[in-house]
Amino acid sequence: MLPDPRWRYDEQRHSGVDFSTLAEVEAYDAYMRKMRDSGAESAKIKAALGLQPDHVILDIGCGTGETALGLALHCARVHAVDVSGEMLSCAAAKAQQRGLANIAFGQAGFLTCQYPAATFDAVLSQLALHHLPDFWKHIALRRVHRLLKPGGRFLLQDAVLPSETPDFERYFAGIVAAIAAAGGEKVARDTETTLRDEHPTLDWIMLGLLEKAGFTVVSAEAAPPFIHTYLCVK
Ligand SMILES: C[S@@+](CC[C@H](N)C(=O)[O-])C[C@H]1O[C@@H](n2cnc3c(N)ncnc32)[C@H](O)[C@@H]1O
């Protein structure tokens, strides 16, 4: 059930980078294809989630869909949701081109996707949770926990910052320079926006949020420049 509208955070409202336009989505897809190896990422996530051919899984904030499409080759069904209609159109077009019929796309987010409790064998989310402020991350993670079957796994990858950063301006400038070198100026400007205007949280807060939502955190890995990956079990 959705909460009373008075207390419902509007997750369609864009904090930071606006992924609701076609130009922004095409730019995102182009630089992600340049900077990421989606085949290797999907293989790693498949192994971490212990994906089986009969599994039904959920990808929240699927973006242009590369991970969801990669995982659809190895499980029974993928539900892929995103708040951006343009992101979903891009992902759905790829699914059709690749002849993948076992993916259901839906325009919804962490706070609005509607499924019965214990629907999914596994849930994943990459680089999307930081669009929510911390209180709403807590609500989002509790919802994810409810959607998983007992023993189900949750892989969360997101922008997370270290608590021990004596000079944050220098630290942020280093991140942006590394991103510019790997992906160019546009993605560097978007990273500045993420750091300034979105809601990447601190490492100890993220661990606490996952645990308070009821998860056991099996592993937590930090990869440069500021991406943390948590494997959790319900
Ligand atoms: C940086 S992109 C990541 C996309 C994809 N997961 C990937 O790894 O490439 C962030 C995505 O999160 C989506 N998003 C923003 N707020 C969201 C929310 N509250 N719930 C679900 N998705 C959200 C955006 O529309 C966008 O597609």
XYZ file of C-alpha atoms in Angstrom, residues 12-132:
121
model
C 9.708 11.575 -9.626
C 11.128 14.937 -8.590
C 14.713 14.921 -9.800
C 17.468 15.643 -7.371
C 20.590 16.349 -9.383
C 20.947 14.889 -12.872
C 17.610 14.882 -14.721
C 17.182 11.473 -16.380
C 13.726 12.328 -17.731
C 14.928 13.654 -21.106
C 15.942 11.627 -24.163
C 19.179 13.630 -24.621
C 20.263 12.896 -21.041
C 19.414 9.189 -21.377
C 21.324 8.838 -24.661
C 24.337 10.603 -23.147
C 24.172 8.351 -20.058
C 23.955 5.181 -22.128
C 26.878 6.280 -24.328
C 29.268 7.070 -21.501
C 28.267 4.040 -19.452
C 29.039 1.815 -22.470
C 32.426 3.545 -22.664
C 33.254 3.287 -18.960
C 31.687 -0.028 -17.874
C 31.995 -3.642 -18.929
C 28.335 -4.657 -18.626
C 29.045 -8.333 -19.433
C 31.583 -8.617 -16.609
C 29.282 -6.695 -14.227
C 26.321 -8.975 -14.935
C 28.479 -12.091 -14.492
C 29.716 -10.830 -11.116
C 26.210 -9.911 -9.964
C 24.820 -13.260 -11.170
C 27.396 -15.072 -9.019
C 26.874 -12.795 -5.992
C 23.100 -13.261 -6.117
C 23.437 -17.021 -6.620
C 21.063 -16.674 -9.554
C 19.207 -19.837 -10.596
C 17.201 -20.554 -13.783
C 13.879 -20.491 -11.863
C 14.573 -17.220 -10.008
C 12.388 -14.133 -10.282
C 14.309 -10.939 -9.585
C 13.832 -7.172 -9.332
C 16.162 -4.395 -10.551
C 15.294 -1.018 -8.982
C 16.503 2.054 -10.894
C 17.396 -0.099 -13.913
C 18.352 2.885 -16.091
C 19.134 1.885 -19.673
C 18.862 -1.749 -18.653
C 22.239 -3.345 -19.361
C 22.400 -5.280 -16.077
C 18.729 -6.331 -16.153
C 19.153 -7.585 -19.733
C 22.335 -9.439 -18.852
C 20.688 -11.184 -15.885
C 17.534 -12.046 -17.871
C 19.646 -14.595 -19.773
C 20.135 -16.559 -16.538
C 16.811 -16.492 -14.661
C 13.102 -17.018 -15.193
C 11.947 -13.407 -15.024
C 13.286 -9.930 -14.357
C 11.115 -7.037 -13.177
C 12.928 -3.793 -13.971
C 11.627 -0.496 -12.599
C 12.769 3.091 -12.904
C 11.167 6.463 -12.226
C 12.273 7.739 -15.665
C 10.033 6.839 -18.597
C 12.849 7.700 -21.028
C 15.253 5.310 -19.293
C 12.630 2.566 -19.482
C 11.928 3.220 -23.203
C 15.637 2.867 -23.930
C 15.895 -0.369 -21.896
C 12.700 -1.827 -23.405
C 13.919 -1.096 -26.955
C 17.159 -2.990 -26.206
C 15.198 -5.946 -24.772
C 13.131 -6.122 -27.944
C 16.202 -5.867 -30.195
C 17.842 -8.708 -28.268
C 14.702 -10.876 -28.318
C 14.382 -10.985 -24.516
C 10.759 -11.601 -23.554
C 11.216 -12.386 -19.846
C 11.626 -8.789 -18.648
C 8.723 -6.699 -17.357
C 9.397 -2.958 -17.217
C 7.498 -0.625 -14.906
C 7.640 3.095 -14.183
C 8.059 3.157 -10.405
C 10.773 3.591 -7.830
C 11.979 2.368 -4.451
C 9.042 4.029 -2.712
C 6.299 3.293 -5.222
C 6.901 -0.137 -6.792
C 4.039 -2.400 -5.805
C 4.543 -6.143 -5.367
C 3.304 -8.596 -2.741
C 5.644 -9.422 0.137
C 8.206 -12.181 -0.521
C 7.823 -11.974 -4.322
C 11.507 -12.027 -5.276
C 14.392 -14.460 -4.971
C 16.820 -11.566 -5.366
C 16.801 -7.775 -5.706
C 19.529 -5.526 -7.083
C 20.012 -1.819 -7.419
C 22.966 -0.008 -8.961
C 23.705 3.705 -8.571
C 20.104 4.701 -7.818
C 19.515 4.760 -4.033
C 21.562 7.953 -3.615
C 18.740 9.841 -5.332
C 16.829 9.577 -2.043
